PDB file of C-alpha atoms and ligand atoms in Angstrom:
ATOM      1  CA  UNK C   1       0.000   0.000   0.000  1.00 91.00           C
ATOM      2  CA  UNK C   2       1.131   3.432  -0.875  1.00 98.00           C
ATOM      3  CA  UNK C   3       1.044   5.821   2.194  1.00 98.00           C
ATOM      4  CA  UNK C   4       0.079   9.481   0.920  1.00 98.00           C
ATOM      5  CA  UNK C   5       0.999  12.012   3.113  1.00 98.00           C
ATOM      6  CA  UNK C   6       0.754  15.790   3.068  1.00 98.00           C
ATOM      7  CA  UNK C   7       3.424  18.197   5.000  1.00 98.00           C
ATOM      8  CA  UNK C   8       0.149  21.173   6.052  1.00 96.00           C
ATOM      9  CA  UNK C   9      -0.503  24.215   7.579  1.00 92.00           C
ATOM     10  CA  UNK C  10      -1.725  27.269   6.689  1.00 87.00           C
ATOM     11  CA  UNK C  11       0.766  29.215   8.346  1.00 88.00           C
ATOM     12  CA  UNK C  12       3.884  30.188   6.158  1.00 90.00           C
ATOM     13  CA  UNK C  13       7.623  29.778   7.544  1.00 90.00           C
ATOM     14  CA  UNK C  14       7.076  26.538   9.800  1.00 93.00           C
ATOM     15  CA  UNK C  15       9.181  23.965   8.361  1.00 95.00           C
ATOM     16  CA  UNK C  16       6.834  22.956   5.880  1.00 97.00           C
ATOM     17  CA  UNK C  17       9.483  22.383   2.674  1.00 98.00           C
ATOM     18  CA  UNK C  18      12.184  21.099   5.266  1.00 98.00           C
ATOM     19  CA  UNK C  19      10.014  18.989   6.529  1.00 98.00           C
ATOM     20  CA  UNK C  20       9.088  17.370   2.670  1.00 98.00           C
ATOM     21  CA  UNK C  21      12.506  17.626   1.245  1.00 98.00           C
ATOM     22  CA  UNK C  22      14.397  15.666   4.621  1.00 98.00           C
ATOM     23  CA  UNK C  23      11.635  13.163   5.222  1.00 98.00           C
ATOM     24  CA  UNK C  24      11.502  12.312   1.721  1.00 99.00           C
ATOM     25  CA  UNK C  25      15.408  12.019   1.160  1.00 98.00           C
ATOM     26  CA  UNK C  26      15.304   9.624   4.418  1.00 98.00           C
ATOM     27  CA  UNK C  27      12.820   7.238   3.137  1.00 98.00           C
ATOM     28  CA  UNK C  28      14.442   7.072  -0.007  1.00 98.00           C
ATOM     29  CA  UNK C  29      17.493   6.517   1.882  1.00 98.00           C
ATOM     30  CA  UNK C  30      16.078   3.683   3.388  1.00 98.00           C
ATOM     31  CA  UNK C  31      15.369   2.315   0.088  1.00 98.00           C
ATOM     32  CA  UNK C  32      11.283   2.755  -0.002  1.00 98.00           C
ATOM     33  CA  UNK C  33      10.467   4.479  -3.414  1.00 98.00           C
ATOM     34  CA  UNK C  34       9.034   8.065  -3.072  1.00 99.00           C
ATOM     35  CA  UNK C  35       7.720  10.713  -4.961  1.00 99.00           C
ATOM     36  CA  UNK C  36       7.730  14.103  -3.205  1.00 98.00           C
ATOM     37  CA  UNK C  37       5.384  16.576  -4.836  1.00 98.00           C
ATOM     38  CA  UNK C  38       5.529  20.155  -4.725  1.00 98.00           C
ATOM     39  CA  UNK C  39       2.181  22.399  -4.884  1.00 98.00           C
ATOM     40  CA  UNK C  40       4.166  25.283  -4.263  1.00 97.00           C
ATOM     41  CA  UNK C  41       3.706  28.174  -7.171  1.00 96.00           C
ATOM     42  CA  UNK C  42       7.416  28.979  -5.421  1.00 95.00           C
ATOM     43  CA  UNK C  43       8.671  25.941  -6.072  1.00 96.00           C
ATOM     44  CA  UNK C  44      11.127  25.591  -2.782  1.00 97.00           C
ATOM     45  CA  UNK C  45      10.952  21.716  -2.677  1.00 98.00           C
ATOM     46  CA  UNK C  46      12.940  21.784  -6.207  1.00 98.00           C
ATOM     47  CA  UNK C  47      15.184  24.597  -5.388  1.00 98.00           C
ATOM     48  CA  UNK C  48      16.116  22.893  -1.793  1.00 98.00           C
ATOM     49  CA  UNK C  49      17.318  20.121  -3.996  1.00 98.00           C
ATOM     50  CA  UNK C  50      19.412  21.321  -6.497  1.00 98.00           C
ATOM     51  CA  UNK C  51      16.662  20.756  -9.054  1.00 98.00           C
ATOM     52  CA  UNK C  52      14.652  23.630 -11.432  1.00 96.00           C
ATOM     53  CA  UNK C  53      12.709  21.081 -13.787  1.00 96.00           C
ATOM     54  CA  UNK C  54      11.047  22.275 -16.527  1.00 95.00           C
ATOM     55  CA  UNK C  55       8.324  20.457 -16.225  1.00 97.00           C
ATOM     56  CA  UNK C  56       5.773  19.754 -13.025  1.00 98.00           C
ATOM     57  CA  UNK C  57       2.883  18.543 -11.582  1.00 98.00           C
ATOM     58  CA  UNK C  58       1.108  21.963 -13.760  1.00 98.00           C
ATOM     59  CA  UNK C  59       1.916  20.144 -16.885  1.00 97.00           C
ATOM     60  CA  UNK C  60       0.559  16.935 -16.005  1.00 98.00           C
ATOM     61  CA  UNK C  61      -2.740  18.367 -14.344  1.00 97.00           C
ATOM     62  CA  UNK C  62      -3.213  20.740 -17.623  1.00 95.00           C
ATOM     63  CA  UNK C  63      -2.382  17.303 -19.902  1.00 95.00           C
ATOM     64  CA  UNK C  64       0.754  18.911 -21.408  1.00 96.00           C
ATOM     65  CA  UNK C  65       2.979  15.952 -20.951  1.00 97.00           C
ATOM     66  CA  UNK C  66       2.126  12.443 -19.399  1.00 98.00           C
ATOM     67  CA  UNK C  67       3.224  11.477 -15.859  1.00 98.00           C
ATOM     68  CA  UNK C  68       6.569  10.002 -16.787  1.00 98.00           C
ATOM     69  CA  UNK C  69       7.421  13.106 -18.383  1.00 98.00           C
ATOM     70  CA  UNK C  70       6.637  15.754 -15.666  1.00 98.00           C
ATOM     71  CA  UNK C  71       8.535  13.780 -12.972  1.00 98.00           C
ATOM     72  CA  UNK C  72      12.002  13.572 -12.767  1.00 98.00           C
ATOM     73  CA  UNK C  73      14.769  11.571 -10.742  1.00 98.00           C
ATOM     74  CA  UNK C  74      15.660  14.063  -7.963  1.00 98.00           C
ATOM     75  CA  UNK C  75      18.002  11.286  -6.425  1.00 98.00           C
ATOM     76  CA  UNK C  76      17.932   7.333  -6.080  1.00 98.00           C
ATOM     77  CA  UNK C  77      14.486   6.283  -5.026  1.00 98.00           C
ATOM     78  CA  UNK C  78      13.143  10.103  -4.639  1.00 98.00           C
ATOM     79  CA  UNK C  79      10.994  11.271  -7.366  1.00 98.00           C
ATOM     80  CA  UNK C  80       9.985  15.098  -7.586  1.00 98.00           C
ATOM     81  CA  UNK C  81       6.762  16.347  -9.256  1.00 98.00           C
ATOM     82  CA  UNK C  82       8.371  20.302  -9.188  1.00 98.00           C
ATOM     83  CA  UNK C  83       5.828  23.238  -7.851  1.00 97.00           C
ATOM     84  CA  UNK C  84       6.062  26.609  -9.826  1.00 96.00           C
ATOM     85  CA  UNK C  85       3.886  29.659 -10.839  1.00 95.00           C
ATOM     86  CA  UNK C  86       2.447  27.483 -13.562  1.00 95.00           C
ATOM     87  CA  UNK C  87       0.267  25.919 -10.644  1.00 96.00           C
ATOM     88  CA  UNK C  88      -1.861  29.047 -10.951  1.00 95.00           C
ATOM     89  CA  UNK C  89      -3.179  27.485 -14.163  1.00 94.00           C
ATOM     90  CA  UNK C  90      -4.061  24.374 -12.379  1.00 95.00           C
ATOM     91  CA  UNK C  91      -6.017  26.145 -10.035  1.00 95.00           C
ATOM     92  CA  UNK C  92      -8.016  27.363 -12.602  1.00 94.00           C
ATOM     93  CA  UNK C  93      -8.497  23.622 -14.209  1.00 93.00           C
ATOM     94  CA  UNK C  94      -9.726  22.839 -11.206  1.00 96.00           C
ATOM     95  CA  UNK C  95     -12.222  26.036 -10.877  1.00 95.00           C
ATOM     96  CA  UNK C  96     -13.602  24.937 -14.062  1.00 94.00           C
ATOM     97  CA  UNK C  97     -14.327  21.118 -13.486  1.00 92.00           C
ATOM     98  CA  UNK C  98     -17.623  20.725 -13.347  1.00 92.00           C
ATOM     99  CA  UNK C  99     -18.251  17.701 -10.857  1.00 93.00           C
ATOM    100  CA  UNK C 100     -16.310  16.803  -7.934  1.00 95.00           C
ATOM    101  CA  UNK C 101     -13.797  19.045  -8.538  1.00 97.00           C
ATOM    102  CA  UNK C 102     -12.214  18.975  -5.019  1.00 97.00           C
ATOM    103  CA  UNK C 103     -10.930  15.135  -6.262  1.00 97.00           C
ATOM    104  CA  UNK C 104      -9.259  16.939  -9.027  1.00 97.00           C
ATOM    105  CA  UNK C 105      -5.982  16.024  -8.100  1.00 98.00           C
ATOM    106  CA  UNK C 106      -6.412  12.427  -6.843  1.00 98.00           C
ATOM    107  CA  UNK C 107      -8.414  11.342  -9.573  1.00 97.00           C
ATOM    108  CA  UNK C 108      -5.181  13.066 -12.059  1.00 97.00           C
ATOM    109  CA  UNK C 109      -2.064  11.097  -9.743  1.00 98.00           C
ATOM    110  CA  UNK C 110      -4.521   8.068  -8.135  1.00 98.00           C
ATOM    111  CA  UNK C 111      -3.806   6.221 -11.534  1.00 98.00           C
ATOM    112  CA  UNK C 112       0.405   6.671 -11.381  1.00 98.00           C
ATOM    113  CA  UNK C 113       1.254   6.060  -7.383  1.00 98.00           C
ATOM    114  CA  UNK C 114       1.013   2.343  -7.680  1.00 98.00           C
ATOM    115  CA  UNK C 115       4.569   1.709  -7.554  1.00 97.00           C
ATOM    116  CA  UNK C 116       5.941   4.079  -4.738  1.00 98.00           C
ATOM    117  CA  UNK C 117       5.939   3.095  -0.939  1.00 98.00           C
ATOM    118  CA  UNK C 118       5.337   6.832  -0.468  1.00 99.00           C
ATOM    119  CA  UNK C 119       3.945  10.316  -1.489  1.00 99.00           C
ATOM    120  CA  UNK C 120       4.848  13.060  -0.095  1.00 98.00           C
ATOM    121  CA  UNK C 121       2.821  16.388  -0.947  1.00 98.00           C
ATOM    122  CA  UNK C 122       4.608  19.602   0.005  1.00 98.00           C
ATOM    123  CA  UNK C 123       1.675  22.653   0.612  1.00 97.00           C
ATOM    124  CA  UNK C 124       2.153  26.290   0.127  1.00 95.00           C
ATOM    125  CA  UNK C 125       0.843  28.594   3.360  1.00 93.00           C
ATOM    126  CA  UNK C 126      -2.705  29.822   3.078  1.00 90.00           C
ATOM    127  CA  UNK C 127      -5.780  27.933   1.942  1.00 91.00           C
ATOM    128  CA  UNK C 128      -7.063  27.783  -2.110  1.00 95.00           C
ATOM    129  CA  UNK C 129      -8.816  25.326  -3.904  1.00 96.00           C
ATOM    130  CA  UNK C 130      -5.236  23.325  -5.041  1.00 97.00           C
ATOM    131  CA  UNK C 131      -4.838  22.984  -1.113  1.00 96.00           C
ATOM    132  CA  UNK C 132      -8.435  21.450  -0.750  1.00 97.00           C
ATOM    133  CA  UNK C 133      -7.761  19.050  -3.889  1.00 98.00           C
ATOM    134  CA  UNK C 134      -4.512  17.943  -1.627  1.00 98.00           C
ATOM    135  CA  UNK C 135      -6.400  17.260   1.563  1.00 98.00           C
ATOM    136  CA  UNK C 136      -8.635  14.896  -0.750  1.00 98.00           C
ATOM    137  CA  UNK C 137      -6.259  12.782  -2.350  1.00 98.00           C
ATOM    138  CA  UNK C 138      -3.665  12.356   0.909  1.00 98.00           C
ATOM    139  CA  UNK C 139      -4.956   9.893   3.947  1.00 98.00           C
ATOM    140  CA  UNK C 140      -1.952  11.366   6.781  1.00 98.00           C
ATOM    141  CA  UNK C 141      -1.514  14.878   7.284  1.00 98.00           C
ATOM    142  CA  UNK C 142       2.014  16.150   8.959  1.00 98.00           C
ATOM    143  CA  UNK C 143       1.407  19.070  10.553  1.00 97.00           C
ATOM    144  CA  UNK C 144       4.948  21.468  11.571  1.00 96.00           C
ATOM    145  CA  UNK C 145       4.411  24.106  13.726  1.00 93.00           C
ATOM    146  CA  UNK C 146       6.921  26.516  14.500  1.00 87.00           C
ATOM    147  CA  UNK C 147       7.418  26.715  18.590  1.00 82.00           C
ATOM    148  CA  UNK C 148       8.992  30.470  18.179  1.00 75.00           C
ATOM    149  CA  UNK C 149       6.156  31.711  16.632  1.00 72.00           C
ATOM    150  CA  UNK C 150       2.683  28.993  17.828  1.00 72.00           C
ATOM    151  CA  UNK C 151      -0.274  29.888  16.958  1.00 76.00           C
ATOM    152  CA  UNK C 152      -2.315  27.284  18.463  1.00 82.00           C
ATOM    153  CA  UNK C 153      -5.251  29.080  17.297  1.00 84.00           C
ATOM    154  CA  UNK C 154      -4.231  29.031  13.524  1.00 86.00           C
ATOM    155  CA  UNK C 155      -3.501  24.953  14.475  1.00 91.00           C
ATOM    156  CA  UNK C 156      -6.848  24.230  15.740  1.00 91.00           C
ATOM    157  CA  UNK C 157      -8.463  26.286  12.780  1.00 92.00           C
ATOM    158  CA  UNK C 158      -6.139  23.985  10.814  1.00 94.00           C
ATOM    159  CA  UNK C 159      -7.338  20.557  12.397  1.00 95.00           C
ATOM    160  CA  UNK C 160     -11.187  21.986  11.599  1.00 95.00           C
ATOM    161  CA  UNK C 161     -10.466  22.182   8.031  1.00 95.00           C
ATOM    162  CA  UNK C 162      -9.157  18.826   8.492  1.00 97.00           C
ATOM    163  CA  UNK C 163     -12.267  17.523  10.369  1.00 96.00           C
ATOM    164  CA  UNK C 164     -14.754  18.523   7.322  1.00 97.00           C
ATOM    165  CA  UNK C 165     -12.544  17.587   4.697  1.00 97.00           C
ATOM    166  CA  UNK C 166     -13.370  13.705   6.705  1.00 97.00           C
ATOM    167  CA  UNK C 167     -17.234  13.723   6.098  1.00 97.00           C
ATOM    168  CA  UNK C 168     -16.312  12.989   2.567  1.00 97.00           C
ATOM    169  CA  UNK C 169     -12.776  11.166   2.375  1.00 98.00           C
ATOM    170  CA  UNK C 170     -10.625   9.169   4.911  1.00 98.00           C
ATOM    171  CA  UNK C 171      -7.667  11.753   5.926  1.00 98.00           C
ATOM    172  CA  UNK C 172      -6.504  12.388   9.433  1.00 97.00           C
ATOM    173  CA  UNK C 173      -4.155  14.281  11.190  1.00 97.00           C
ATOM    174  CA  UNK C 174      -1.480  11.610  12.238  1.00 98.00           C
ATOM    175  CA  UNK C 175       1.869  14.132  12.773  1.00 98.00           C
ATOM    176  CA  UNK C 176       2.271  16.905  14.925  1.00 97.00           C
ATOM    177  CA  UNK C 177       5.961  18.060  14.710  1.00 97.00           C
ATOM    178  CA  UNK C 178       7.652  21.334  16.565  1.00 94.00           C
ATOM    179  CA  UNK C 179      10.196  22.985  14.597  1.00 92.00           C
ATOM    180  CA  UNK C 180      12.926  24.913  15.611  1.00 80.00           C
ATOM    181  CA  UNK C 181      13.124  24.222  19.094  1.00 77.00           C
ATOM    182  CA  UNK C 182      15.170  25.885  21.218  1.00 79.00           C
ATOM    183  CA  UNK C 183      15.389  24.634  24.819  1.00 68.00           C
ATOM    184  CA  UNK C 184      17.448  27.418  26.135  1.00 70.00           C
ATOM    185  CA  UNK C 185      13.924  29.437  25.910  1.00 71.00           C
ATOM    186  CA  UNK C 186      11.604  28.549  28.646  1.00 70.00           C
ATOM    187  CA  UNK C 187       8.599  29.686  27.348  1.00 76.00           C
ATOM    188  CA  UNK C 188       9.094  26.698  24.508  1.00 80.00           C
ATOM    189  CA  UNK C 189       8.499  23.866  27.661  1.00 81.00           C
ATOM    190  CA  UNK C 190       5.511  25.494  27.786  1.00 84.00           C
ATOM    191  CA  UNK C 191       4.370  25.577  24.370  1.00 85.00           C
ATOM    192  CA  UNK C 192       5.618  21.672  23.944  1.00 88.00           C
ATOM    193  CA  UNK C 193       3.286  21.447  26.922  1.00 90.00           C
ATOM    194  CA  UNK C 194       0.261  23.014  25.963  1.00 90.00           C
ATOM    195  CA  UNK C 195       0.987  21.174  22.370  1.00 92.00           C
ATOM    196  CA  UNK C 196       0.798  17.837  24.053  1.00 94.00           C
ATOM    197  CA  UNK C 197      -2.366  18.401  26.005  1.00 94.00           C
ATOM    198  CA  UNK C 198      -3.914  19.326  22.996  1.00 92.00           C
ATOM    199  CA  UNK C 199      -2.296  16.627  20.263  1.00 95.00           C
ATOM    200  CA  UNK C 200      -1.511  14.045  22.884  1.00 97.00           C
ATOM    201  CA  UNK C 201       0.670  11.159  21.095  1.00 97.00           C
ATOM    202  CA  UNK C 202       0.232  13.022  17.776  1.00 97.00           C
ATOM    203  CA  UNK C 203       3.103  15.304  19.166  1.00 97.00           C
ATOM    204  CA  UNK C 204       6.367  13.823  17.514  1.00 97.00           C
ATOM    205  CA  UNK C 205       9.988  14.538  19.003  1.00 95.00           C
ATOM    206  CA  UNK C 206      10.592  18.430  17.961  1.00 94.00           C
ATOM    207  CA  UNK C 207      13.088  19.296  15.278  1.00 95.00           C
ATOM    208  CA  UNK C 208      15.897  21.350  17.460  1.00 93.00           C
ATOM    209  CA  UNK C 209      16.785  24.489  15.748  1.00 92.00           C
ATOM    210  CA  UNK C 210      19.583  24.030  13.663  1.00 95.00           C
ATOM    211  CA  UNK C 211      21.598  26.038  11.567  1.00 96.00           C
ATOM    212  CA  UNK C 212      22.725  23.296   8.914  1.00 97.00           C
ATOM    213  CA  UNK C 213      19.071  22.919   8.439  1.00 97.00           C
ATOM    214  CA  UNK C 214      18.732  26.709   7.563  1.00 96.00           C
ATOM    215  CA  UNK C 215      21.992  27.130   5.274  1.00 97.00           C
ATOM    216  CA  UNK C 216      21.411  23.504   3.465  1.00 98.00           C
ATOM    217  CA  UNK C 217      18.666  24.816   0.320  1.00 98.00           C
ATOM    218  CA  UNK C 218      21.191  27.179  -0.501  1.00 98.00           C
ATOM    219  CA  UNK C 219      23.492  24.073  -1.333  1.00 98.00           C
ATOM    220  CA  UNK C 220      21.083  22.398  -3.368  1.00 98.00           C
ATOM    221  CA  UNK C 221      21.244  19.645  -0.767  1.00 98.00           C
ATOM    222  CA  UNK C 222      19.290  17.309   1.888  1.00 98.00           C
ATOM    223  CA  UNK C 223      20.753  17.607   5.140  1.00 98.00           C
ATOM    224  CA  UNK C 224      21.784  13.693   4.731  1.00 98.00           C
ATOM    225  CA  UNK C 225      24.127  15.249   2.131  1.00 98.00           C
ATOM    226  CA  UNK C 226      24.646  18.587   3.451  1.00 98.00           C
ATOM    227  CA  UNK C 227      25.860  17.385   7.157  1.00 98.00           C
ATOM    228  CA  UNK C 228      24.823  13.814   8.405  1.00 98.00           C
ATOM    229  CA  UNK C 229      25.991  14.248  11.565  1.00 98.00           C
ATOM    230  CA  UNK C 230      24.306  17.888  12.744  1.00 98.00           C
ATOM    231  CA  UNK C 231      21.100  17.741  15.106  1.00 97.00           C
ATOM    232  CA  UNK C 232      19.210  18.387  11.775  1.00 98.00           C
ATOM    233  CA  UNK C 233      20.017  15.119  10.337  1.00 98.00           C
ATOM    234  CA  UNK C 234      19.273  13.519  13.880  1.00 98.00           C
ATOM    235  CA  UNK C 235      16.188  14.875  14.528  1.00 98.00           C
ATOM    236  CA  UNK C 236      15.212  14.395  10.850  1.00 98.00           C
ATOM    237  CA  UNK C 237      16.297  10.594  11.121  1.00 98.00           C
ATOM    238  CA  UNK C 238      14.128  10.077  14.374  1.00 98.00           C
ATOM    239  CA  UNK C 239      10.803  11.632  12.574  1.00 98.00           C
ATOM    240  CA  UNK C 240      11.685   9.149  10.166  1.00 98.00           C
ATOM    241  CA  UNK C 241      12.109   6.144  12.223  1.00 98.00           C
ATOM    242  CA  UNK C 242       8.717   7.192  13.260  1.00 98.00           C
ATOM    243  CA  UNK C 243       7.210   7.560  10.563  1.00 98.00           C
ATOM    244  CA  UNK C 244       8.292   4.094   9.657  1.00 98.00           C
ATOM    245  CA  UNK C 245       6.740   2.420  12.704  1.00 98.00           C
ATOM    246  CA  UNK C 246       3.316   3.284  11.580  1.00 98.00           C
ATOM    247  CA  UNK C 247       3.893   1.406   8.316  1.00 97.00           C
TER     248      UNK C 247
HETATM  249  N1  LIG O   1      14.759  23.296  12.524  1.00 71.86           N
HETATM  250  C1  LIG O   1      15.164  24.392  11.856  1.00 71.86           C
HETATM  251  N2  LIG O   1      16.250  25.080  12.283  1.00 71.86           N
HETATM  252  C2  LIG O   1      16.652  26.206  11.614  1.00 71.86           C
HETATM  253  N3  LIG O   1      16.048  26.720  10.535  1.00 71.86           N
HETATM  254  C3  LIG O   1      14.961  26.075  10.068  1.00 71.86           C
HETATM  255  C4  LIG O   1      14.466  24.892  10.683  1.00 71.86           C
HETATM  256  N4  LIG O   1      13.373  24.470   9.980  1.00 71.86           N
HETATM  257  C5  LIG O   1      13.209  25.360   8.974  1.00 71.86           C
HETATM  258  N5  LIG O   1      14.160  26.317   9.003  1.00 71.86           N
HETATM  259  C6  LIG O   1      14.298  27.476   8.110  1.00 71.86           C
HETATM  260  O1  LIG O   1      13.146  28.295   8.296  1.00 71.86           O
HETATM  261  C7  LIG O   1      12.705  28.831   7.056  1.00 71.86           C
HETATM  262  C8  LIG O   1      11.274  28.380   6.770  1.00 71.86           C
HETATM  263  O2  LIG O   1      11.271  26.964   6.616  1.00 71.86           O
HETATM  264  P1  LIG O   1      10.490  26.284   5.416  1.00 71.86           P
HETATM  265  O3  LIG O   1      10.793  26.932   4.116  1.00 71.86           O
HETATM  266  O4  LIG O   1      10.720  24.831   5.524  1.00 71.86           O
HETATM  267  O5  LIG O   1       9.011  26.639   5.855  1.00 71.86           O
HETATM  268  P2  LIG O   1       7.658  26.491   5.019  1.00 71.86           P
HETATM  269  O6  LIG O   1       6.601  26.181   6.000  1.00 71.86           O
HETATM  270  O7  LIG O   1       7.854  25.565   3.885  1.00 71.86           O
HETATM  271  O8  LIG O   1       7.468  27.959   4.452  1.00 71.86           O
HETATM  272  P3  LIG O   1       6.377  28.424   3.360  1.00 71.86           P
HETATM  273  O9  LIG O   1       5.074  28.439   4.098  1.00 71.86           O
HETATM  274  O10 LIG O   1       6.848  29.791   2.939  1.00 71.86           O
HETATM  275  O11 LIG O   1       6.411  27.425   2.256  1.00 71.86           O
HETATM  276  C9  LIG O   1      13.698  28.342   6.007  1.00 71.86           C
HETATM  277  O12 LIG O   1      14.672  29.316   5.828  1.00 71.86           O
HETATM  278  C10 LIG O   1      14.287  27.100   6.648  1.00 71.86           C
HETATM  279  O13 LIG O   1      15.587  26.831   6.155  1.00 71.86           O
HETATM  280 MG1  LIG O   2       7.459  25.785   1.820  1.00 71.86          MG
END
C-alpha cells in the first residue's frame, strides 16, 4: 500500500518544505520508493534540492505531458513532481471542473502512485482550492508548527479544516511536529506542553533548531548530504524512524 501524506498548515515559515525535502530524502534513503510533490507556485521543494525542472505537476494536471514526463529523478528512489507559478493554471483547471472538482488532483495522480511506498505532498501557506484538492487525495496529514512563533489558534483552525474535509474522504491528522526548538527558551516547555495536552501522542519529538538545516537549500542539498551528523540530520532521522513504525 502506498502511504500518501501531506506536509500542512496554513501558516507560512514553519518547516513545511524542510520537513518534505528531509523526510523524503530519508525514506528514499532507506530504500522505499518516493515521490515528493511540490504544490508550491514557489517551487522551494525543487530549489532545496538542487533541481529547477522544466516540467511539473502543472503540466501533467493541464495534460501537457504524461506522468513520466513531468517527474524527474531528484536522487535514487526520490521522485519530484516540481511546484512553480504554472500551478496558478491548475487552479483554474480545477475552478472549471464541473463535478467533484475537489478530487481533481487524486483522480489526475490516483492512476500513477502504484509503484511508490510513499507520497509526499509539500503545501504552500494559506488555503485555495489546489490545497483542498490535496487534503482529498492524501490519507496522513504532517502538521509542523513553529514553537517560536505557535499559533495554536491558527492549528486548531487547521485541524477543523481537516475535520470537514473527513465527512467525505478518509484523511486524518497523524503528525504533529515542533520545529525549531530551542530549549534554552523557557517559554518553549511550555508551548511543547500546551501542544501535548492538545495533540496528545500526535506530538512527535521536535526538530531542534539548527543552523545546517537553515543554510542547506542554498546548497542544493538534503541535510543527509549537506551534514549527516548535525542535530538536523538527527532529529530528521528520528521523525523518520517514526514515521516508519506506523507502516
Ligand atoms: N529546525 C530548523 N532550524 C533552523 N532553521 C529552520 C528549521 N526548519 C526550517 N528552518 C528554516 O526556516 C525557514 C522556513 O522553513 P520552510 O521553508 O521549511 O518553511 P515552510 O513552512 O515551507 O514555508 P512556506 O510556508 O513559505 O512554504 C527556512 O529558511 C528554513 O531553512
Ligand atoms: Mg514551503
Amino acid at each position: 500500500m502506498t502511504r500518501i501524506l501531506s506536509i500542512s498548515l496554513s501558516k507560512g515559515g514553519v518547516g513545511k518544505t524542510t520537513t518534505a525535502i528531509n523526510l523524503s530524502a530519508a525514506l528514499a534513503i532507506t530504500k522505499r520508493r518516493v515521490l515528493l510533490i511540490d504544490t508550491d507556485t514557489q517551487a522551494q521543494a525543487g530549489k532545496a534540492l538542487g533541481l529547477r525542472p522544466e516540467v511539473g505537476l502543472a503540466d501533467f494536471m493541464m495534460g501537457q505531458v504524461p506522468f513520466d514526463r513531468a517527474i524527474v529523478e531528484a536522487r535514487p528512489n526520490l521522485d519530484l513532481l516540481a511546484g512553480g507559478h504554472r500551478l496558478a493554471g491548475v487552479k483554474q483547471v480545477i475552478a472549471e471542473t464541473d463535478m467533484r472538482q475537489e478530487e481533481t488532483l487524486a483522480a489526475a495522480l490516483a492512476p500513477h502512485i502504484g509503484n511508490y511506498h510513499y507520497v509526499i505532498v509539500d503545501t504552500s501557506p494559506g488555503w485555495d482550492n489546489l490545497q483542498i484538492n490535496v487534503l482529498f487525495f492524501v490519507r496522513e496529514v504532517l502538521t509542523p508548527v513553529n514553537l517560536e512563533a505557535l499559533s495554536l489558534d491558527g492549528l486548531i483552525e487547521f485541524t477543523r479544516r481537516i475535520e470537514e474535509v473527513r465527512r467525505y474522504h478518509d484523511v486524518e491528522l497523524r503528525y504533529v511536529l515542533p520545529t525549531a526548538l530551542d530549549r534554552r527558551v523557557r517559554q518553549t516547555q511550555d508551548l511543547m506542553q500546551q501542544l501535548e495536552q492538545s495533540f496528545g501522542s500526535l506530538v512527535c519529538d521536535p526538530i531542534r533548531y539548527n543552523v545546517r538545516l537553515s543554510e542547506s537549500p542554498a546548497y542544493g542539498q538534503h541535510i543527509f548530504e549537506h551534514d549527516k551528523r548535525s542535530n538536523g540530520a538527527r532529529d530528521y532521522l528520528a521523525l523518520t524512524k517514526r514515521v516508519i513504525s506506523d507502516e
